[in-house]
Coordinates of C-alpha atoms in Angstrom, one line a residue:
Chain A
M773 CA -18.0 -15.9 21.9
H774 CA -17.8 -14.9 18.2
P775 CA -15.5 -17.2 16.2
F776 CA -13.6 -14.1 15.0
D777 CA -12.8 -13.2 18.6
E778 CA -11.7 -16.8 19.3
A779 CA -9.5 -16.7 16.1
I780 CA -7.7 -13.4 17.0
G781 CA -7.5 -14.1 20.8
L782 CA -3.9 -13.6 22.0
Q783 CA -2.3 -14.6 25.3
A784 CA 0.2 -12.2 26.6
L785 CA 3.5 -13.8 27.6
V786 CA 6.6 -11.7 28.3
P787 CA 6.1 -8.0 27.4
G788 CA 5.6 -7.6 23.6
E789 CA 5.3 -11.4 23.1
F790 CA 1.9 -13.1 22.5
A791 CA 0.7 -16.6 21.7
G792 CA -2.1 -17.2 19.3
A793 CA -3.2 -20.0 17.1
T794 CA -4.9 -20.8 13.8
H795 CA -8.7 -21.4 14.1
P796 CA -10.6 -24.1 12.2
A797 CA -13.5 -21.7 11.5
Y798 CA -11.2 -19.5 9.4
A799 CA -9.3 -22.2 7.6
N800 CA -8.2 -21.6 4.1
M801 CA -7.4 -24.3 1.5
V802 CA -3.9 -24.5 3.1
G803 CA -3.4 -22.9 6.5
P804 CA -5.5 -20.0 7.8
F805 CA -7.2 -17.2 6.0
G806 CA -4.7 -14.3 5.6
G807 CA -7.2 -11.9 7.1
T808 CA -7.1 -13.5 10.5
T809 CA -3.3 -13.5 10.4
A810 CA -3.4 -9.8 9.5
A811 CA -5.8 -9.2 12.4
Q812 CA -3.7 -11.1 14.8
L813 CA -0.6 -9.1 13.9
L814 CA -2.5 -5.9 14.4
Q815 CA -4.0 -7.1 17.6
A816 CA -0.5 -7.8 19.0
A817 CA 0.2 -4.1 18.7
L818 CA -3.3 -3.0 19.9
L819 CA -2.9 -5.1 23.0
H820 CA 0.6 -3.9 23.8
P821 CA 0.6 -1.8 27.0
E822 CA 2.7 0.9 25.3
R823 CA 0.3 1.4 22.4
Q824 CA -1.0 5.0 21.8
G825 CA -3.7 6.0 19.4
E826 CA -5.6 4.0 16.8
P827 CA -4.4 2.3 13.6
V828 CA -4.1 4.5 10.5
A829 CA -2.1 2.0 8.4
L830 CA -1.1 -1.6 8.4
T831 CA 1.2 -3.5 6.0
V832 CA 1.3 -7.3 6.3
N833 CA 3.9 -9.3 4.5
F834 CA 3.0 -13.0 4.2
A835 CA 6.5 -14.5 4.3
A836 CA 5.6 -18.2 4.3
P837 CA 2.7 -20.5 4.6
V838 CA 1.2 -20.6 8.1
A839 CA 0.8 -24.1 9.5
E840 CA -2.1 -25.1 11.6
G841 CA -1.4 -24.6 15.3
E842 CA 0.3 -22.1 17.6
I843 CA 1.7 -18.8 16.3
R844 CA 4.0 -16.5 18.3
F845 CA 3.7 -12.8 17.8
H846 CA 6.3 -10.2 18.8
A847 CA 5.3 -6.5 18.7
R848 CA 7.6 -3.6 19.4
P849 CA 7.1 0.2 19.1
A850 CA 9.9 1.2 16.8
R851 CA 9.2 4.9 17.4
T852 CA 6.8 6.8 19.6
N853 CA 6.1 10.4 18.7
R854 CA 3.6 12.9 20.1
S855 CA 0.8 11.9 17.8
T856 CA 2.1 8.9 15.9
Q857 CA 3.6 5.6 16.8
H858 CA 5.3 3.1 14.5
W859 CA 5.1 -0.6 15.2
L860 CA 7.0 -3.6 13.9
I861 CA 5.4 -7.0 14.4
E862 CA 6.5 -10.5 13.6
A863 CA 4.7 -13.8 13.5
R864 CA 6.8 -17.0 14.0
Q865 CA 6.2 -20.7 14.0
A866 CA 8.9 -23.2 15.0
D867 CA 11.2 -20.1 15.3
A868 CA 10.9 -19.2 11.6
V869 CA 9.2 -15.9 10.5
V870 CA 5.9 -16.6 8.8
A871 CA 4.7 -13.0 8.5
T872 CA 5.8 -9.5 9.3
A873 CA 3.9 -6.3 9.7
S874 CA 4.3 -2.7 10.2
A875 CA 1.5 -0.5 11.7
V876 CA 1.1 3.2 12.3
M877 CA -1.0 4.3 15.2
A878 CA -2.1 7.9 15.6
V879 CA -4.0 10.1 17.9
R880 CA -6.5 11.8 15.5
R881 CA -8.0 15.2 15.8
E882 CA -10.7 16.9 13.8
T883 CA -9.4 18.8 10.8
W884 CA -10.8 19.9 7.5
S885 CA -12.0 16.6 5.9
A886 CA -13.3 15.8 2.5
G887 CA -14.0 12.6 0.5
E888 CA -12.6 12.6 -3.0
A889 CA -13.5 9.1 -4.1
R890 CA -17.2 8.3 -4.2
M891 CA -19.0 5.1 -3.2
P892 CA -20.5 3.4 -6.3
D893 CA -24.0 4.8 -6.7
P894 CA -26.6 3.6 -7.0
V895 CA -26.1 0.1 -5.4
P896 CA -28.9 -2.3 -4.7
D897 CA -30.1 -2.5 -1.1
V898 CA -28.6 -5.4 0.9
A899 CA -32.0 -6.9 1.5
T900 CA -32.6 -7.3 -2.2
L901 CA -29.5 -9.5 -2.7
T902 CA -28.9 -13.1 -1.8
R903 CA -26.0 -14.3 0.1
M904 CA -23.2 -16.1 -1.8
R905 CA -23.0 -19.8 -1.0
L906 CA -19.6 -21.1 -1.9
Q907 CA -19.8 -24.9 -2.3
A908 CA -16.1 -25.4 -1.7
P909 CA -14.3 -27.1 1.1
I910 CA -12.9 -23.9 2.5
D911 CA -14.2 -22.5 5.7
W912 CA -13.3 -18.8 6.0
P913 CA -15.8 -17.5 3.4
K914 CA -18.6 -19.0 5.5
R915 CA -17.6 -16.5 8.2
Y916 CA -18.7 -13.6 5.9
D917 CA -22.1 -12.7 4.6
M918 CA -21.2 -11.7 1.1
R919 CA -23.8 -10.3 -1.3
F920 CA -22.3 -9.6 -4.7
I921 CA -23.5 -6.8 -7.0
E922 CA -20.7 -7.5 -9.5
G923 CA -17.7 -9.8 -9.8
G924 CA -18.7 -12.7 -7.5
F925 CA -16.8 -15.9 -7.1
P926 CA -16.8 -17.1 -10.6
A927 CA -17.7 -20.4 -12.2
F928 CA -14.4 -21.6 -13.5
D929 CA -15.5 -21.7 -17.2
E930 CA -12.3 -20.1 -18.5
Q931 CA -14.2 -17.3 -20.2
E932 CA -11.7 -14.4 -19.8
Q933 CA -13.3 -11.2 -18.7
A934 CA -12.4 -7.6 -19.7
H935 CA -11.9 -6.6 -16.1
S936 CA -11.7 -8.0 -12.6
R937 CA -13.9 -5.6 -10.7
S938 CA -16.0 -6.7 -7.8
C939 CA -18.6 -4.9 -5.7
L940 CA -20.4 -6.5 -2.8
W941 CA -22.1 -5.9 0.5
V942 CA -20.2 -7.8 3.2
R943 CA -20.3 -8.3 7.0
D944 CA -19.1 -10.8 9.5
E945 CA -21.3 -13.9 9.9
P946 CA -22.7 -14.1 12.5
E947 CA -23.0 -10.4 12.9
R948 CA -20.3 -8.7 14.9
P949 CA -19.8 -5.0 15.6
M950 CA -16.9 -3.8 13.4
D951 CA -13.6 -2.9 15.0
F952 CA -10.1 -2.4 13.6
A953 CA -9.2 -6.0 13.7
S954 CA -12.3 -7.2 11.9
L955 CA -11.9 -4.4 9.3
A956 CA -8.3 -5.5 8.7
A957 CA -9.4 -9.0 8.2
L958 CA -12.3 -8.0 5.9
C959 CA -9.8 -6.1 3.7
D960 CA -8.2 -9.4 2.9
S961 CA -11.6 -11.1 2.1
F962 CA -11.7 -10.1 -1.6
F963 CA -11.3 -13.2 -3.7
P964 CA -8.2 -13.1 -5.9
R965 CA -8.7 -10.8 -8.8
I966 CA -7.2 -13.3 -11.2
Y967 CA -10.2 -15.6 -10.5
V968 CA -12.6 -12.9 -11.5
R969 CA -10.6 -11.9 -14.6
R970 CA -9.6 -15.3 -16.0
R971 CA -12.2 -17.6 -14.5
R972 CA -9.8 -20.4 -14.3
H973 CA -8.0 -22.2 -11.5
T974 CA -4.9 -20.1 -10.8
P975 CA -3.1 -21.0 -7.6
I976 CA -2.0 -17.7 -5.9
G977 CA -0.6 -16.6 -2.6
T978 CA -0.7 -13.0 -1.4
V979 CA 2.7 -11.7 -0.5
T980 CA 2.0 -8.3 0.9
L981 CA -1.2 -6.3 1.8
S982 CA -1.5 -2.8 3.0
T983 CA -4.6 -1.3 4.7
Y984 CA -5.3 2.3 5.3
F985 CA -7.8 3.0 8.0
H986 CA -9.7 6.1 7.1
A987 CA -12.2 5.4 9.9
D988 CA -11.6 6.1 13.5
S989 CA -13.3 4.1 16.3
H990 CA -16.2 6.5 16.5
L991 CA -17.1 5.9 12.9
L992 CA -16.7 2.1 13.3
V993 CA -19.2 2.3 16.2
Q994 CA -21.7 4.0 13.8
V995 CA -21.2 1.2 11.3
G996 CA -21.8 -1.4 14.0
S997 CA -22.6 -4.9 12.6
R998 CA -24.2 -3.8 9.4
H999 CA -23.0 -4.7 5.9
V1000 CA -20.3 -2.5 4.4
L1001 CA -19.7 -2.1 0.7
G1002 CA -16.5 -3.6 -0.7
V1003 CA -15.1 -2.7 -4.1
A1004 CA -12.0 -4.3 -5.6
K1005 CA -10.1 -4.2 -8.9
A1006 CA -6.7 -5.1 -10.2
L1007 CA -4.4 -2.7 -12.1
N1008 CA -1.9 -5.1 -13.7
F1009 CA -1.0 -8.7 -14.0
R1010 CA 2.6 -9.3 -15.1
H1011 CA 5.3 -12.0 -14.9
G1012 CA 4.0 -13.9 -11.9
Y1013 CA 2.5 -11.0 -9.9
F1014 CA -0.6 -8.9 -9.8
D1015 CA -2.0 -6.2 -7.5
Q1016 CA -5.4 -5.5 -6.1
T1017 CA -7.0 -2.2 -5.1
G1018 CA -9.8 -2.4 -2.6
E1019 CA -12.1 0.1 -0.9
V1020 CA -14.5 -0.5 2.0
W1021 CA -17.4 1.9 2.5
S1022 CA -19.9 2.5 5.3
P1023 CA -23.6 2.2 4.3
E1024 CA -23.7 6.0 4.5
G1025 CA -20.9 6.4 1.9
Q1026 CA -17.9 7.1 4.2
M1027 CA -14.7 5.5 3.3
L1028 CA -13.7 3.1 6.1
A1029 CA -10.5 1.7 4.6
S1030 CA -8.6 1.5 1.3
T1031 CA -6.5 -1.5 0.8
P1032 CA -4.6 -0.7 -2.4
T1033 CA -2.1 -3.4 -2.3
G1034 CA -2.2 -7.2 -2.2
T1035 CA 0.6 -8.0 -4.6
A1036 CA -0.2 -11.6 -5.2
R1037 CA 1.9 -14.2 -6.8
L1038 CA 0.8 -16.4 -9.6
Q1039 CA 2.2 -19.8 -8.8
R1040 CA 2.5 -22.5 -11.4
A1041 CA 2.4 -25.5 -9.1
F1042 CA 0.2 -25.4 -6.0
I1043 CA -1.4 -28.7 -5.7
C1044 CA -4.0 -28.0 -3.0
C1045 CA -5.7 -25.4 -5.0
K1046 CA -7.6 -28.1 -6.8
A1047 CA -9.9 -28.1 -3.8
L1048 CA -11.5 -25.0 -5.4
A1049 CA -12.5 -27.1 -8.4
T1050 CA -15.8 -27.8 -6.7
S1051 CA -19.0 -26.2 -7.7
V1052 CA -19.8 -22.6 -6.8
T1053 CA -23.2 -21.0 -6.5
S1054 CA -22.7 -17.3 -7.2
S1055 CA -25.2 -14.8 -6.0
G1056 CA -26.7 -11.5 -6.7
P1057 CA -28.4 -9.9 -9.7
L1058 CA -25.4 -10.3 -11.9
Chain B
M386 CA 28.6 10.9 -10.8
H387 CA 24.9 11.6 -10.9
P388 CA 23.7 13.3 -7.7
F389 CA 21.1 10.6 -7.2
D390 CA 23.9 8.0 -7.1
E391 CA 25.8 10.1 -4.6
A392 CA 22.6 10.5 -2.5
I393 CA 21.9 6.8 -2.3
G394 CA 25.5 5.7 -2.0
L395 CA 25.9 3.3 1.0
Q396 CA 29.1 2.1 2.6
A397 CA 29.0 -1.6 3.8
L398 CA 30.1 -2.0 7.4
V399 CA 29.5 -5.2 9.2
P400 CA 27.2 -7.6 7.3
G401 CA 23.7 -6.1 6.9
E402 CA 24.9 -2.7 8.2
F403 CA 25.4 0.2 5.9
A404 CA 26.3 3.9 6.4
G405 CA 24.7 6.6 4.2
A406 CA 24.0 10.2 4.6
T407 CA 21.6 12.9 3.6
H408 CA 22.6 14.8 0.4
P409 CA 22.2 18.6 -0.1
A410 CA 21.0 18.1 -3.7
Y411 CA 18.0 16.3 -2.4
A412 CA 17.2 18.5 0.6
N413 CA 13.6 19.1 1.5
M414 CA 12.2 22.0 3.6
V415 CA 13.3 20.1 6.7
G416 CA 15.6 17.2 6.3
P417 CA 15.9 15.1 3.1
F418 CA 13.4 14.3 0.4
G419 CA 11.6 11.1 1.5
G420 CA 12.2 9.6 -1.9
T421 CA 15.9 9.4 -1.3
T422 CA 15.4 7.9 2.1
A423 CA 13.1 5.3 0.5
A424 CA 15.7 4.6 -2.1
Q425 CA 18.4 4.2 0.5
L426 CA 16.3 1.7 2.5
L427 CA 15.7 -0.3 -0.6
Q428 CA 19.3 -0.1 -1.6
A429 CA 20.4 -1.5 1.7
A430 CA 18.5 -4.7 0.8
L431 CA 19.6 -4.6 -2.8
L432 CA 23.3 -4.4 -1.8
H433 CA 23.0 -7.2 0.8
P434 CA 25.0 -10.3 -0.3
E435 CA 22.1 -12.6 0.5
R436 CA 19.6 -10.8 -1.7
Q437 CA 17.8 -12.9 -4.3
G438 CA 15.6 -11.6 -7.0
E439 CA 14.3 -8.1 -7.8
P440 CA 11.9 -5.9 -5.8
V441 CA 8.2 -6.4 -6.3
A442 CA 7.0 -4.4 -3.2
L443 CA 8.4 -1.8 -0.8
T444 CA 6.7 -0.2 2.2
V445 CA 8.5 2.7 3.9
N446 CA 7.4 4.0 7.2
F447 CA 8.7 7.5 8.0
A448 CA 8.9 7.3 11.7
A449 CA 10.6 10.6 12.6
P450 CA 12.2 13.6 10.9
V451 CA 15.6 12.7 9.4
A452 CA 18.3 15.1 10.4
E453 CA 21.0 16.2 8.1
G454 CA 24.1 14.0 8.3
E455 CA 24.8 10.3 8.6
I456 CA 22.1 7.6 8.6
R457 CA 22.8 4.0 9.5
F458 CA 20.8 1.3 7.7
H459 CA 20.3 -2.3 8.9
A460 CA 18.8 -4.8 6.5
R461 CA 18.0 -8.4 7.2
P462 CA 16.2 -11.1 5.2
A463 CA 13.4 -12.2 7.5
R464 CA 12.5 -15.1 5.3
T465 CA 14.0 -16.6 2.1
N466 CA 11.8 -18.9 0.0
R467 CA 12.5 -20.5 -3.4
S468 CA 11.1 -17.5 -5.4
T469 CA 10.4 -14.8 -2.8
Q470 CA 12.5 -13.1 -0.1
H471 CA 11.1 -10.9 2.6
W472 CA 13.2 -8.0 4.0
L473 CA 13.1 -5.8 7.0
I474 CA 15.2 -2.6 7.0
E475 CA 15.7 0.1 9.6
A476 CA 17.2 3.5 9.4
R477 CA 18.7 5.0 12.5
Q478 CA 20.2 8.3 13.6
A479 CA 21.8 8.7 17.0
D480 CA 20.6 5.2 17.8
A481 CA 16.9 6.1 17.3
V482 CA 14.7 4.7 14.5
V483 CA 13.9 7.3 11.9
A484 CA 12.4 5.0 9.3
T485 CA 11.5 1.4 8.8
A486 CA 10.8 -0.6 5.6
S487 CA 9.8 -4.0 4.4
A488 CA 10.6 -5.2 0.9
V489 CA 9.6 -8.2 -1.1
M490 CA 12.1 -9.5 -3.6
A491 CA 11.1 -12.1 -6.2
V492 CA 12.5 -14.2 -9.0
R493 CA 10.1 -13.5 -11.7
R494 CA 9.1 -15.7 -14.6
E495 CA 7.0 -15.2 -17.7
T496 CA 3.3 -15.9 -17.1
W497 CA 0.1 -14.8 -18.6
S498 CA 0.2 -11.0 -18.3
A499 CA -2.4 -8.4 -18.9
G500 CA -2.8 -4.7 -18.1
E501 CA -6.1 -3.8 -16.6
A502 CA -5.7 -0.1 -15.8
R503 CA -4.9 2.1 -18.8
M504 CA -2.5 5.0 -19.1
P505 CA -4.3 8.3 -19.6
D506 CA -4.8 8.7 -23.3
P507 CA -4.3 10.9 -25.2
V508 CA -1.5 12.8 -23.3
P509 CA 0.5 15.6 -24.9
D510 CA 4.0 14.8 -26.1
V511 CA 6.7 15.6 -23.6
A512 CA 8.4 18.0 -26.1
T513 CA 5.3 20.2 -26.2
L514 CA 5.3 20.9 -22.5
T515 CA 7.5 23.1 -20.5
R516 CA 9.4 22.1 -17.4
M517 CA 8.0 23.3 -14.1
R518 CA 10.2 25.8 -12.4
L519 CA 9.5 25.8 -8.7
Q520 CA 10.7 29.1 -7.2
A521 CA 10.9 27.8 -3.7
P522 CA 14.0 27.3 -1.5
I523 CA 13.8 23.5 -1.6
D524 CA 16.3 21.5 -3.6
W525 CA 14.9 18.1 -4.4
P526 CA 12.3 19.2 -7.0
K527 CA 15.2 20.6 -9.0
R528 CA 16.4 17.0 -9.4
Y529 CA 13.4 16.1 -11.5
D530 CA 12.3 17.4 -14.9
M531 CA 8.5 17.6 -14.3
R532 CA 6.2 18.6 -17.1
F533 CA 2.6 18.8 -15.9
I534 CA -0.4 18.1 -17.9
E535 CA -2.8 18.5 -15.0
G536 CA -2.5 19.4 -11.3
G537 CA 0.9 21.0 -11.1
F538 CA 2.3 22.7 -8.0
P539 CA -0.4 25.2 -7.3
A540 CA -0.4 28.9 -6.6
F541 CA -1.5 29.1 -3.0
D542 CA -4.6 31.1 -3.8
E543 CA -6.8 29.1 -1.4
Q544 CA -9.3 28.3 -4.2
E545 CA -10.4 24.8 -3.3
Q546 CA -10.5 22.4 -6.2
A547 CA -13.0 19.6 -6.8
H548 CA -10.3 17.0 -7.0
S549 CA -6.6 16.5 -6.4
R550 CA -5.6 14.7 -9.6
S551 CA -2.2 15.3 -11.2
C552 CA -0.7 14.0 -14.4
L553 CA 2.8 14.7 -15.5
W554 CA 5.8 13.6 -17.5
V555 CA 8.8 13.2 -15.2
R556 CA 12.4 12.0 -15.2
D557 CA 15.6 12.5 -13.2
E558 CA 17.4 15.7 -13.9
P559 CA 20.0 15.4 -15.2
E560 CA 19.0 12.3 -17.2
R561 CA 19.7 9.0 -15.5
P562 CA 18.7 5.4 -16.7
M563 CA 15.9 4.3 -14.4
D564 CA 16.5 1.5 -11.9
F565 CA 14.5 0.2 -8.9
A566 CA 16.1 2.8 -6.5
S567 CA 15.2 5.8 -8.7
L568 CA 11.8 4.4 -9.4
A569 CA 11.2 4.1 -5.7
A570 CA 12.3 7.7 -5.2
L571 CA 10.2 9.0 -8.1
C572 CA 7.1 7.3 -6.5
D573 CA 7.5 9.8 -3.6
S574 CA 7.9 12.8 -5.9
F575 CA 4.2 13.6 -6.2
F576 CA 3.5 16.8 -4.4
P577 CA 1.1 16.4 -1.4
R578 CA -2.4 16.0 -2.7
I579 CA -3.8 18.5 -0.2
Y580 CA -1.8 21.2 -2.0
V581 CA -3.5 20.5 -5.2
R582 CA -6.9 20.1 -3.6
R583 CA -6.9 23.1 -1.2
R584 CA -4.3 25.3 -2.7
R585 CA -3.3 26.5 0.7
H586 CA -0.2 26.1 2.9
T587 CA -0.8 22.9 4.7
P588 CA 2.1 21.4 6.5
I589 CA 2.2 17.7 6.1
G590 CA 4.5 14.8 6.7
T591 CA 4.1 11.4 5.0
V592 CA 4.0 8.6 7.5
T593 CA 3.9 5.5 5.2
L594 CA 4.3 4.8 1.6
S595 CA 4.1 1.6 -0.4
T596 CA 5.4 1.0 -3.9
Y597 CA 4.6 -2.0 -6.0
F598 CA 7.0 -2.6 -8.8
H599 CA 5.2 -4.0 -11.8
A600 CA 8.3 -3.6 -13.9
D601 CA 11.3 -5.9 -13.9
S602 CA 14.8 -4.8 -14.7
H603 CA 14.4 -5.7 -18.4
L604 CA 11.5 -3.3 -18.7
L605 CA 13.4 -0.6 -16.8
V606 CA 16.2 -0.9 -19.3
Q607 CA 13.7 -0.3 -22.1
V608 CA 12.5 2.9 -20.3
G609 CA 16.1 4.1 -20.0
S610 CA 16.4 7.8 -19.1
R611 CA 13.2 8.9 -20.8
H612 CA 10.3 10.7 -19.1
V613 CA 7.7 8.5 -17.6
L614 CA 4.1 9.4 -17.0
G615 CA 3.0 10.0 -13.3
V616 CA -0.6 10.0 -12.2
A617 CA -1.7 10.7 -8.7
K618 CA -5.0 11.3 -6.8
A619 CA -6.3 11.2 -3.3
L620 CA -9.2 9.1 -2.1
N621 CA -10.0 10.7 1.2
F622 CA -9.0 13.4 3.6
R623 CA -10.2 12.9 7.2
H624 CA -9.3 13.9 10.7
G625 CA -5.6 14.7 10.2
Y626 CA -4.7 12.1 7.5
F627 CA -5.1 11.6 3.8
D628 CA -4.0 9.0 1.3
Q629 CA -2.5 9.2 -2.2
T630 CA -2.7 6.8 -5.1
G631 CA -0.1 7.1 -7.7
E632 CA 0.8 5.3 -10.9
V633 CA 3.9 5.4 -13.0
W634 CA 3.7 4.5 -16.7
S635 CA 6.4 3.9 -19.4
P636 CA 6.1 6.0 -22.6
E637 CA 4.7 2.8 -24.3
G638 CA 1.9 2.5 -21.7
Q639 CA 3.3 -0.2 -19.5
M640 CA 2.7 0.2 -15.8
L641 CA 6.0 0.5 -14.0
A642 CA 4.8 1.0 -10.5
S643 CA 1.7 1.7 -8.5
T644 CA 2.1 3.5 -5.2
P645 CA -1.3 3.5 -3.7
T646 CA -0.5 4.6 -0.3
G647 CA 1.2 7.6 1.2
T648 CA -1.0 8.2 4.2
A649 CA 0.1 11.6 5.0
R650 CA -0.6 13.6 8.2
L651 CA -2.1 17.0 8.2
Q652 CA -0.1 18.9 10.8
R653 CA -1.4 22.0 12.5
A654 CA 1.9 23.5 13.5
F655 CA 4.9 22.9 11.3
I656 CA 6.8 26.2 11.2
C657 CA 9.3 25.6 8.5
C658 CA 6.6 25.0 5.9
K659 CA 6.4 28.7 5.5
A660 CA 9.4 28.4 3.2
L661 CA 6.9 27.3 0.6
A662 CA 5.1 30.6 0.7
T663 CA 7.4 31.9 -2.0
S664 CA 6.3 32.2 -5.6
V665 CA 5.7 29.3 -7.9
T666 CA 5.7 29.2 -11.6
S667 CA 3.6 26.4 -12.7
S668 CA 4.0 24.9 -16.1
G669 CA 2.2 23.0 -18.9
P670 CA -0.9 23.8 -20.9
L671 CA -3.2 23.8 -17.9

């Protein structure tokens, strides 16, 4: 079984109630990788017997640090329409809310379609790039094959950069066919923009993250387990908070998801972040 | 009293429960302008006695059409931390959910700050532009003074455009000092991107909208009742849904809000949209 499937596995209890747990393969510096938490929240709605359609939007609010161990998920359809369904999902530990989410499911149909944003072009072929090896004691980045074209995990040399843009080819490691849960997790896999911009240890915690699924399940099947192109940037850093705007593209240049959110908090004191002070081998031609 | 303050006025009932109503000044083709609904949802949290800090993020899910008349709002703090507070808010009519929202409040402090995105430059001075006069039987656009630089409300000549970008100076009409509620509403005031792109009658309904508040209340006081610069574009239109990315800038070039969301649904049959088929006088130098 793929570690991601182990990590997002949920056990159905009473209707709408699921039990899951953190997974050591996706451990972050403190608690789990937010992407797996986001995927578990989405999964609670996807596994619900009343679910109709496929995800078009997901907003996850990271309300508190998630502790290692069991997490209870409660999913309820707030409103079911003919073609859309609105979900509210909560994650609890020790009876306190640690994360909330809303999701919109929809029955899609073919309409006039057109891309407006374009995938960065040209980008180097995946095979010409080397995989990033992060020499830090955090596990979740090892679950991704990340090949940076620009803006990789920085050396913390405190050389402030003019921008925080990143561009990389990324897939699950080991390979796993993409589905909505793994796409939701991948959308949280961009390293904090402040690292790329300031190249200094800055403890942060994401407080909210939205993901818009432009892909339907047919398109995800076409993507399969290949690398997808991730692009991320920040718009603004101000008074303790910054945002992040991400895009995920299929190898053929179809937008799979935009994740234009991720208001993250700059924290002054966050002791465990020192774990990141270990050496980093960045990858790619830049 | 300003019509916006009338529109977002809420009466406190039992703790966490508020009564509001739709307001004719902000009527849309069917039901109310989504911006006032978003502002009411935010207001329910802002007025709650347990609220701490100022909004940094708001996600509104428009679950069903809002009927004219009373709306009940229920706000609860899902989690209160030292510097952040996570809110869940629901709007109901006839005991059915019509909208849900999540909001993050935060106590901000001064940190290293830096803009990364830039306001479009140069932009014409507000005074050199004429206000858009929309000759359509919808009321809410009359509550804004919109002066388009690019991508105004189109003539529906079915001439498909290469992009859907808009840029405009906008403020409440009549003038009103900006606060978080009015900024949240203004973030929903961008006309549907598909109108700008396709210039044809396309009935749509927004299903979800996130707004990130980069401004704190001190910055909003500096903005006052002046025009702010709005910028909007779409990334992708596909199989019944499209997104919208918006930014709102102070006259001095400080990002007030980014609203990079707005997955909107393309509906095939939405009879009342025909009301928009009336003539439109667009404004501005383009």
